Short mmCIF file of N, CA and C and ligand atoms in Angstrom, two decimals:
data_model
loop_
_atom_site.label_atom_id
_atom_site.label_comp_id
_atom_site.label_asym_id
_atom_site.label_seq_id
_atom_site.Cartn_x
_atom_site.Cartn_y
_atom_site.Cartn_z
N MET A 1 132.61 88.52 180.44
CA MET A 1 133.91 88.86 180.51
C MET A 1 134.89 87.75 180.80
N LEU A 2 135.89 87.87 179.83
CA LEU A 2 136.84 86.82 179.84
C LEU A 2 137.74 86.65 181.02
N SER A 3 138.20 85.63 181.43
CA SER A 3 139.12 85.38 182.58
C SER A 3 140.48 86.06 182.35
N GLU A 4 141.20 86.48 183.26
CA GLU A 4 142.51 86.61 182.98
C GLU A 4 143.49 85.84 182.44
N LYS A 5 143.18 84.49 182.74
CA LYS A 5 143.97 83.35 182.31
C LYS A 5 143.61 83.15 180.75
N LEU A 6 142.45 83.37 180.28
CA LEU A 6 142.03 83.28 178.90
C LEU A 6 142.77 84.21 178.10
N THR A 7 142.72 85.43 178.69
CA THR A 7 143.13 86.61 177.82
C THR A 7 144.70 86.66 177.85
N SER A 8 145.34 86.16 178.92
CA SER A 8 146.77 86.24 179.03
C SER A 8 147.49 85.06 178.27
N CYS A 9 146.79 83.81 178.31
CA CYS A 9 147.45 82.62 177.65
C CYS A 9 146.78 81.80 176.84
N GLY A 10 145.36 82.17 176.73
CA GLY A 10 144.66 81.55 175.65
C GLY A 10 143.89 80.20 176.25
N ILE A 11 143.89 79.98 177.49
CA ILE A 11 143.54 78.92 178.18
C ILE A 11 142.18 79.26 179.12
N ALA A 12 141.00 78.73 178.71
CA ALA A 12 139.75 78.90 179.39
C ALA A 12 139.85 78.32 180.78
N ASP A 13 139.50 79.17 181.82
CA ASP A 13 139.34 78.71 182.98
C ASP A 13 137.97 78.33 183.44
N THR A 14 137.78 77.97 184.70
CA THR A 14 136.39 77.47 185.04
C THR A 14 135.24 78.44 184.93
N THR A 15 135.70 79.87 185.13
CA THR A 15 134.41 80.85 184.83
C THR A 15 134.21 80.83 183.40
N ASP A 16 135.17 80.82 182.53
CA ASP A 16 134.93 80.87 180.98
C ASP A 16 134.11 79.64 180.78
N ILE A 17 134.42 78.36 181.10
CA ILE A 17 133.97 77.16 180.83
C ILE A 17 132.34 77.17 181.21
N GLN A 18 132.07 77.69 182.38
CA GLN A 18 130.81 77.66 182.99
C GLN A 18 129.80 78.40 182.07
N THR A 19 130.29 79.48 181.32
CA THR A 19 129.44 80.19 180.24
C THR A 19 128.83 79.39 179.27
N SER A 20 129.62 78.22 178.94
CA SER A 20 129.14 77.53 177.72
C SER A 20 128.62 76.09 178.22
N TRP A 21 128.52 76.10 179.46
CA TRP A 21 128.09 74.67 179.97
C TRP A 21 126.51 74.47 180.08
N PRO A 22 126.11 73.33 179.48
CA PRO A 22 124.60 73.09 179.65
C PRO A 22 124.16 72.81 181.15
N SER A 23 122.71 72.94 181.43
CA SER A 23 122.44 72.66 182.71
C SER A 23 122.42 71.25 182.93
N GLU A 24 122.55 70.83 184.44
CA GLU A 24 122.58 69.44 184.83
C GLU A 24 121.40 68.75 184.29
N GLU A 25 120.16 69.35 184.23
CA GLU A 25 119.10 68.58 183.63
C GLU A 25 119.21 68.25 182.12
N ARG A 26 119.71 69.16 181.37
CA ARG A 26 120.13 68.79 179.88
C ARG A 26 120.96 67.82 179.69
N LEU A 27 121.97 67.74 180.68
CA LEU A 27 123.24 66.81 180.38
C LEU A 27 122.65 65.40 180.64
N LYS A 28 121.70 65.48 181.65
CA LYS A 28 121.13 63.97 181.99
C LYS A 28 120.25 63.39 180.72
N LYS A 29 119.77 64.29 179.81
CA LYS A 29 119.07 63.79 178.65
C LYS A 29 119.79 63.25 177.51
N GLY A 30 121.11 63.35 177.58
CA GLY A 30 121.84 62.67 176.47
C GLY A 30 122.91 63.66 175.86
N PRO A 31 123.60 63.19 174.80
CA PRO A 31 124.63 63.89 174.10
C PRO A 31 124.11 65.43 173.89
N VAL A 32 125.16 66.35 173.93
CA VAL A 32 124.74 67.89 173.87
C VAL A 32 126.21 68.49 173.56
N VAL A 33 125.77 69.46 172.77
CA VAL A 33 127.07 70.48 172.24
C VAL A 33 127.61 71.35 173.35
N ILE A 34 129.08 71.51 173.24
CA ILE A 34 129.57 72.43 174.15
C ILE A 34 130.45 73.40 173.24
N VAL A 35 130.08 74.55 173.16
CA VAL A 35 130.81 75.63 172.30
C VAL A 35 131.61 76.45 173.08
N GLU A 36 132.93 76.35 172.95
CA GLU A 36 133.76 76.97 173.69
C GLU A 36 134.57 78.16 172.74
N CYS A 37 133.70 79.03 172.47
CA CYS A 37 134.11 80.05 171.57
C CYS A 37 134.06 81.37 172.30
N PHE A 38 135.10 81.98 172.58
CA PHE A 38 135.07 82.96 173.65
C PHE A 38 135.52 84.41 173.09
N GLN A 39 135.90 84.42 172.05
CA GLN A 39 136.37 85.67 171.37
C GLN A 39 135.58 86.16 170.03
N GLU A 40 135.32 87.38 170.02
CA GLU A 40 134.58 87.85 168.79
C GLU A 40 135.32 87.90 167.64
N ILE A 41 134.93 87.04 166.67
CA ILE A 41 135.64 86.85 165.41
C ILE A 41 134.69 86.83 164.29
N PRO A 42 134.92 87.34 163.16
CA PRO A 42 133.86 87.18 162.09
C PRO A 42 133.61 85.60 161.45
N CYS A 43 132.75 84.91 162.15
CA CYS A 43 132.73 83.52 161.77
C CYS A 43 131.36 82.97 162.23
N ASN A 44 130.84 82.13 161.45
CA ASN A 44 129.40 81.53 161.85
C ASN A 44 129.13 80.12 161.35
N PRO A 45 130.08 79.32 160.81
CA PRO A 45 129.67 77.94 160.38
C PRO A 45 128.89 77.16 161.24
N CYS A 46 129.04 77.43 162.79
CA CYS A 46 128.36 76.81 163.69
C CYS A 46 126.95 77.07 163.42
N GLU A 47 126.44 78.18 163.28
CA GLU A 47 125.17 78.61 163.12
C GLU A 47 124.56 78.03 161.88
N THR A 48 125.45 78.02 160.51
CA THR A 48 124.89 77.66 159.27
C THR A 48 124.70 76.17 159.13
N SER A 49 125.63 75.60 159.92
CA SER A 49 125.52 73.98 159.76
C SER A 49 124.63 73.21 160.69
N CYS A 50 123.97 73.88 161.73
CA CYS A 50 123.20 73.23 162.58
C CYS A 50 121.72 73.03 162.09
N PRO A 51 121.39 71.70 161.89
CA PRO A 51 119.97 71.58 161.35
C PRO A 51 118.78 71.91 162.34
N ARG A 52 119.25 72.13 163.50
CA ARG A 52 118.14 72.39 164.61
C ARG A 52 118.02 73.84 164.97
N ASN A 53 118.86 74.64 164.30
CA ASN A 53 119.00 76.12 164.81
C ASN A 53 119.26 76.31 166.37
N ALA A 54 120.16 75.29 166.79
CA ALA A 54 120.46 75.44 168.10
C ALA A 54 121.77 76.47 168.50
N ILE A 55 122.32 76.95 167.45
CA ILE A 55 123.40 77.91 167.50
C ILE A 55 123.04 79.09 166.70
N VAL A 56 123.19 80.31 167.34
CA VAL A 56 122.98 81.44 166.62
C VAL A 56 124.10 82.37 166.77
N VAL A 57 124.48 83.04 165.69
CA VAL A 57 125.47 84.18 165.72
C VAL A 57 124.68 85.24 165.48
N GLY A 58 123.80 85.26 164.53
CA GLY A 58 122.88 86.49 164.20
C GLY A 58 123.50 87.57 163.28
N VAL A 59 122.84 88.57 163.01
CA VAL A 59 123.20 89.42 162.05
C VAL A 59 124.70 89.98 162.06
N ASN A 60 125.05 90.25 163.26
CA ASN A 60 126.49 90.67 163.34
C ASN A 60 127.46 89.53 163.51
N ILE A 61 128.06 89.37 162.43
CA ILE A 61 128.75 88.04 162.39
C ILE A 61 130.04 87.88 163.27
N ASN A 62 130.24 88.97 164.01
CA ASN A 62 131.39 89.10 164.92
C ASN A 62 130.80 88.66 166.40
N ASP A 63 129.53 88.71 166.48
CA ASP A 63 128.97 88.21 167.81
C ASP A 63 129.27 86.83 168.07
N LEU A 64 129.41 86.51 169.58
CA LEU A 64 129.46 85.21 169.84
C LEU A 64 128.35 84.51 169.73
N PRO A 65 128.60 83.08 169.34
CA PRO A 65 127.46 82.11 169.21
C PRO A 65 126.83 81.99 170.49
N LYS A 66 125.38 81.97 170.27
CA LYS A 66 124.57 81.77 171.51
C LYS A 66 123.88 80.27 171.30
N VAL A 67 123.93 79.50 172.24
CA VAL A 67 123.44 78.05 172.10
C VAL A 67 122.21 77.82 173.07
N ASP A 68 121.37 77.14 172.35
CA ASP A 68 120.12 76.66 172.99
C ASP A 68 120.44 75.13 173.18
N HIS A 69 120.85 74.81 174.38
CA HIS A 69 121.22 73.41 174.46
C HIS A 69 119.91 72.42 174.42
N ASN A 70 118.77 72.98 174.69
CA ASN A 70 117.48 72.32 174.46
C ASN A 70 117.12 71.84 173.19
N LYS A 71 117.63 72.56 172.31
CA LYS A 71 117.38 72.39 170.81
C LYS A 71 118.39 71.49 170.32
N CYS A 72 119.63 71.19 170.82
CA CYS A 72 120.55 70.31 170.27
C CYS A 72 120.32 68.90 170.70
N ASN A 73 120.40 68.11 169.81
CA ASN A 73 120.38 66.77 170.16
C ASN A 73 121.77 66.00 169.96
N GLY A 74 122.77 66.73 169.87
CA GLY A 74 124.22 66.01 169.89
C GLY A 74 124.60 65.37 168.66
N CYS A 75 124.01 65.63 167.50
CA CYS A 75 124.11 65.17 166.28
C CYS A 75 125.77 65.28 165.91
N THR A 76 126.59 66.26 166.35
CA THR A 76 128.02 66.39 165.99
C THR A 76 128.05 66.98 164.63
N VAL A 77 127.15 67.38 163.85
CA VAL A 77 127.40 68.13 162.70
C VAL A 77 128.40 69.24 162.77
N CYS A 78 128.14 70.07 163.78
CA CYS A 78 128.78 71.40 163.83
C CYS A 78 130.25 71.15 164.16
N VAL A 79 130.62 70.09 164.75
CA VAL A 79 131.98 69.95 165.37
C VAL A 79 133.07 69.89 164.36
N SER A 80 132.81 69.37 163.23
CA SER A 80 133.75 69.23 162.15
C SER A 80 133.67 70.57 161.20
N ARG A 81 132.57 71.40 161.50
CA ARG A 81 132.56 72.68 160.61
C ARG A 81 133.17 73.75 161.28
N CYS A 82 133.48 73.79 162.46
CA CYS A 82 134.22 74.92 163.36
C CYS A 82 135.51 75.17 163.02
N PRO A 83 135.86 75.98 162.34
CA PRO A 83 137.34 76.38 161.84
C PRO A 83 138.35 76.53 163.16
N GLY A 84 137.59 76.89 164.18
CA GLY A 84 138.31 77.19 165.40
C GLY A 84 138.59 76.06 166.29
N LEU A 85 137.89 74.76 165.81
CA LEU A 85 137.99 73.73 166.61
C LEU A 85 137.57 73.72 168.13
N ALA A 86 136.48 74.56 168.16
CA ALA A 86 136.01 74.93 169.22
C ALA A 86 134.60 74.23 169.90
N ILE A 87 134.15 73.32 169.28
CA ILE A 87 133.08 72.57 169.46
C ILE A 87 133.23 71.06 169.82
N PHE A 88 132.57 70.83 170.81
CA PHE A 88 132.57 69.37 171.29
C PHE A 88 131.20 68.91 171.58
N VAL A 89 131.12 67.49 171.54
CA VAL A 89 129.70 66.95 172.05
C VAL A 89 130.01 66.06 173.25
N ILE A 90 129.43 66.30 174.34
CA ILE A 90 129.61 65.46 175.60
C ILE A 90 128.38 64.62 175.84
N ASP A 91 128.56 63.42 176.40
CA ASP A 91 127.53 62.55 176.65
C ASP A 91 127.87 61.95 178.01
N GLN A 92 127.08 62.36 179.04
CA GLN A 92 127.32 61.81 180.45
C GLN A 92 126.61 60.65 180.75
N ASN A 93 125.91 59.86 179.64
CA ASN A 93 125.17 58.75 179.94
C ASN A 93 125.71 57.61 179.44
N TYR A 94 127.00 57.61 178.99
CA TYR A 94 127.67 56.49 178.25
C TYR A 94 127.52 55.19 179.01
N SER A 95 128.13 55.31 180.29
CA SER A 95 128.03 54.17 181.28
C SER A 95 127.99 54.86 182.64
N PRO A 96 127.86 53.90 183.56
CA PRO A 96 127.71 54.33 184.92
C PRO A 96 129.00 55.00 185.31
N THR A 97 130.15 54.66 184.85
CA THR A 97 131.33 55.23 185.23
C THR A 97 132.01 56.11 184.14
N GLU A 98 131.45 56.17 183.07
CA GLU A 98 132.23 56.94 181.82
C GLU A 98 131.33 57.85 181.12
N SER A 99 131.85 59.02 180.78
CA SER A 99 131.23 59.73 179.82
C SER A 99 131.95 59.81 178.48
N THR A 100 131.36 60.37 177.37
CA THR A 100 131.96 60.46 175.99
C THR A 100 132.18 61.83 175.70
N ILE A 101 133.38 62.05 175.00
CA ILE A 101 133.47 63.42 174.48
C ILE A 101 133.85 63.34 172.96
N THR A 102 133.25 63.88 172.11
CA THR A 102 133.45 63.72 170.69
C THR A 102 134.16 65.12 170.25
N MET A 103 135.32 64.94 169.62
CA MET A 103 136.19 66.16 169.30
C MET A 103 136.54 66.09 167.93
N PRO A 104 136.93 67.43 167.39
CA PRO A 104 137.58 67.38 165.99
C PRO A 104 139.08 66.94 166.20
N TYR A 105 139.71 66.14 165.22
CA TYR A 105 141.03 65.85 165.32
C TYR A 105 141.67 65.82 163.92
N GLU A 106 142.54 66.60 163.66
CA GLU A 106 143.08 66.97 162.37
C GLU A 106 144.44 66.44 162.15
N PHE A 107 145.03 65.37 162.83
CA PHE A 107 146.21 64.73 162.73
C PHE A 107 146.22 63.40 162.34
N LEU A 108 147.38 62.94 161.80
CA LEU A 108 147.53 61.57 161.38
C LEU A 108 148.58 60.92 162.22
N PRO A 109 148.58 59.69 162.55
CA PRO A 109 147.57 58.86 162.20
C PRO A 109 146.37 59.03 163.06
N LEU A 110 145.08 58.80 162.48
CA LEU A 110 143.96 58.51 163.25
C LEU A 110 143.95 57.40 164.21
N PRO A 111 143.42 57.44 165.35
CA PRO A 111 143.35 56.47 166.29
C PRO A 111 142.17 55.39 165.62
N GLN A 112 142.42 54.11 166.00
CA GLN A 112 141.40 53.13 165.69
C GLN A 112 140.47 52.86 166.72
N LYS A 113 139.27 52.52 166.52
CA LYS A 113 138.24 52.15 167.57
C LYS A 113 139.02 51.08 168.51
N GLY A 114 138.75 51.40 169.74
CA GLY A 114 139.38 50.50 170.62
C GLY A 114 140.93 50.78 171.21
N ASP A 115 141.46 51.73 170.56
CA ASP A 115 142.80 52.31 170.99
C ASP A 115 142.68 53.07 172.30
N MET A 116 143.67 52.84 173.22
CA MET A 116 143.80 53.61 174.44
C MET A 116 144.70 54.78 174.17
N VAL A 117 144.24 55.97 174.50
CA VAL A 117 145.17 57.23 174.35
C VAL A 117 145.14 57.83 175.62
N ASP A 118 146.20 58.97 175.66
CA ASP A 118 146.24 59.71 176.72
C ASP A 118 145.27 61.11 176.33
N ALA A 119 144.52 61.26 177.32
CA ALA A 119 143.67 62.31 177.18
C ALA A 119 144.19 63.51 177.93
N LEU A 120 144.37 64.69 176.96
CA LEU A 120 144.88 66.07 177.37
C LEU A 120 144.01 67.06 177.82
N ASP A 121 144.51 67.95 178.74
CA ASP A 121 143.62 69.20 179.04
C ASP A 121 143.83 70.35 178.14
N ARG A 122 143.40 71.44 178.44
CA ARG A 122 143.40 72.57 177.57
C ARG A 122 144.94 73.07 177.48
N ALA A 123 145.62 72.81 178.35
CA ALA A 123 147.09 73.13 178.53
C ALA A 123 148.11 72.05 177.78
N GLY A 124 147.42 71.21 177.30
CA GLY A 124 148.23 70.13 176.92
C GLY A 124 148.81 69.02 177.85
N GLU A 125 148.29 69.26 178.98
CA GLU A 125 148.80 68.23 179.98
C GLU A 125 147.93 66.87 179.98
N LYS A 126 148.69 65.79 180.24
CA LYS A 126 147.77 64.51 180.51
C LYS A 126 146.98 64.64 181.56
N CYS A 127 145.65 64.24 181.46
CA CYS A 127 144.69 64.36 182.64
C CYS A 127 143.98 62.96 182.93
N CYS A 128 144.11 61.98 182.09
CA CYS A 128 143.56 60.63 182.20
C CYS A 128 143.75 59.83 181.17
N ARG A 129 143.43 58.59 181.12
CA ARG A 129 143.50 57.72 180.01
C ARG A 129 142.04 57.71 179.34
N ALA A 130 141.96 57.30 178.17
CA ALA A 130 140.78 57.37 177.47
C ALA A 130 140.80 56.32 176.37
N LYS A 131 139.57 55.96 175.86
CA LYS A 131 139.67 54.95 174.87
C LYS A 131 138.75 55.44 173.65
N ALA A 132 139.19 55.26 172.57
CA ALA A 132 138.60 55.76 171.32
C ALA A 132 137.55 54.71 170.94
N ILE A 133 136.29 55.19 171.03
CA ILE A 133 135.22 54.43 170.90
C ILE A 133 134.37 54.53 169.42
N LYS A 134 134.86 55.54 168.81
CA LYS A 134 134.40 55.96 167.48
C LYS A 134 135.17 56.95 166.66
N VAL A 135 135.39 56.62 165.41
CA VAL A 135 136.09 57.46 164.54
C VAL A 135 135.39 57.61 163.36
N VAL A 136 135.08 58.82 163.00
CA VAL A 136 134.21 59.20 161.75
C VAL A 136 134.96 59.98 160.85
N ASN A 137 135.34 59.63 159.60
CA ASN A 137 136.18 60.25 158.77
C ASN A 137 135.54 60.03 157.30
N THR A 138 134.49 60.65 157.14
CA THR A 138 133.73 60.51 155.67
C THR A 138 133.98 61.89 154.92
N LYS A 139 133.41 61.96 153.86
CA LYS A 139 133.30 63.16 152.80
C LYS A 139 132.58 64.28 153.85
N ALA A 140 131.69 63.73 154.53
CA ALA A 140 130.84 64.94 155.22
C ALA A 140 131.71 65.85 156.35
N GLN A 141 132.69 64.99 156.90
CA GLN A 141 133.54 65.74 157.73
C GLN A 141 134.71 66.68 157.22
N GLY A 142 134.73 66.55 155.87
CA GLY A 142 135.73 67.35 155.02
C GLY A 142 137.12 66.98 155.62
N LYS A 143 138.03 67.78 156.01
CA LYS A 143 139.27 67.30 156.51
C LYS A 143 139.35 67.39 158.02
N THR A 144 138.18 67.31 158.58
CA THR A 144 138.36 67.42 160.22
C THR A 144 137.52 66.18 160.71
N PRO A 145 138.27 65.04 160.77
CA PRO A 145 137.51 63.82 161.32
C PRO A 145 136.94 64.14 162.68
N LEU A 146 136.25 63.19 163.26
CA LEU A 146 135.72 63.34 164.55
C LEU A 146 136.16 61.96 165.33
N VAL A 147 136.49 62.22 166.60
CA VAL A 147 136.99 61.27 167.35
C VAL A 147 136.12 61.22 168.68
N THR A 148 135.52 60.04 169.02
CA THR A 148 134.83 60.12 170.35
C THR A 148 135.57 59.22 171.21
N LEU A 149 135.82 59.84 172.46
CA LEU A 149 136.85 59.00 173.46
C LEU A 149 135.70 58.71 174.72
N ALA A 150 135.90 57.61 175.31
CA ALA A 150 135.29 57.27 176.48
C ALA A 150 136.23 57.83 177.66
N ILE A 151 135.74 58.62 178.65
CA ILE A 151 136.64 59.30 179.69
C ILE A 151 135.84 58.92 180.94
N PRO A 152 136.69 58.86 181.99
CA PRO A 152 136.10 58.78 183.34
C PRO A 152 135.17 59.83 183.66
N ARG A 153 134.23 59.33 184.24
CA ARG A 153 132.98 60.41 184.73
C ARG A 153 133.71 61.41 185.65
N GLY A 154 133.40 62.68 185.52
CA GLY A 154 133.94 64.01 185.94
C GLY A 154 135.16 64.58 185.30
N MET A 155 135.41 64.05 184.19
CA MET A 155 136.48 64.71 183.48
C MET A 155 135.91 65.43 182.21
N GLU A 156 134.73 65.52 182.06
CA GLU A 156 134.04 66.14 181.06
C GLU A 156 134.58 67.70 180.72
N LYS A 157 134.82 68.41 181.69
CA LYS A 157 135.07 69.70 181.80
C LYS A 157 136.65 69.85 181.45
N SER A 158 137.51 68.83 181.59
CA SER A 158 138.89 68.90 181.48
C SER A 158 139.36 68.26 180.13
N VAL A 159 138.99 67.21 179.56
CA VAL A 159 139.50 66.66 178.43
C VAL A 159 139.15 67.38 177.16
N ARG A 160 140.18 67.89 176.48
CA ARG A 160 139.77 68.64 175.18
C ARG A 160 140.60 68.17 174.09
N PHE A 161 141.72 67.41 174.18
CA PHE A 161 142.47 66.63 173.23
C PHE A 161 142.99 65.42 173.64
N PHE A 162 143.77 64.77 172.88
CA PHE A 162 144.47 63.62 173.26
C PHE A 162 145.73 63.25 172.38
N LYS A 163 146.63 62.32 172.86
CA LYS A 163 147.87 62.12 172.37
C LYS A 163 147.88 60.66 172.21
N MET A 164 148.26 60.20 171.06
CA MET A 164 148.40 58.68 170.62
C MET A 164 149.55 58.15 171.54
N VAL A 165 149.37 56.94 171.97
CA VAL A 165 150.44 56.04 172.79
C VAL A 165 150.84 54.99 172.09
N SER A 166 152.15 54.71 172.05
CA SER A 166 152.35 53.28 171.50
C SER A 166 152.48 52.28 172.54
S1 LIG B 1 125.34 68.99 167.75
FE1 LIG B 1 123.82 68.95 165.97
S2 LIG B 1 122.04 69.84 167.02
FE2 LIG B 1 123.70 70.37 168.34
S3 LIG B 1 124.34 72.23 167.96
FE3 LIG B 1 125.75 70.79 166.84
S4 LIG B 1 124.75 70.68 164.85
FE4 LIG B 1 123.27 71.56 166.10
S1 LIG B 2 132.29 78.25 163.85
FE1 LIG B 2 133.39 77.88 165.71
S2 LIG B 2 134.98 79.57 165.71
FE2 LIG B 2 133.36 80.20 164.28
S3 LIG B 2 131.84 81.29 165.58
FE3 LIG B 2 131.07 79.11 165.65
S4 LIG B 2 132.11 78.33 167.42
FE4 LIG B 2 133.26 80.09 167.00
#
């Protein structure tokens, strides 16, 4: 069941987020997908793009994707394929104090590796500073480049976008 916050203003709250969150045991093993797709829509590129069958929508294309986090190796292939920009990959093992989040980014200019940016939450509010550590923009990503940010440990459930700063 969707939270009132999600149905009224489109912003997932902690109860919505928990339904898509991997176990602590899986998070400790390395990068893993986070699929924040909460509404039934006719869509399944997440399923068809995953080489490990970690995401299943199934016969009814309106069903919500089901994720087997233990099959996912965090390859990020599905992130740029999702038209809803609803898929992220999180790695809590980046450093003793930082995690990473890989997200789709369809704006220009793209950040450069090493740039500091303002990380934003789901409401578009600044929640911390972050460093762009990887930017991938090849033919394989189509028109949806991938940006990986290093973020302070503990911000994995909050950071979902970023703003370039001059
Ligand atoms: S990150 Fe890779 S392995 Fe994991 S669900 Fe996406 S495509 Fe599949
Ligand atoms: S591709 Fe994205 S929007 Fe479409 S069903 Fe999968 S997660 Fe949802």
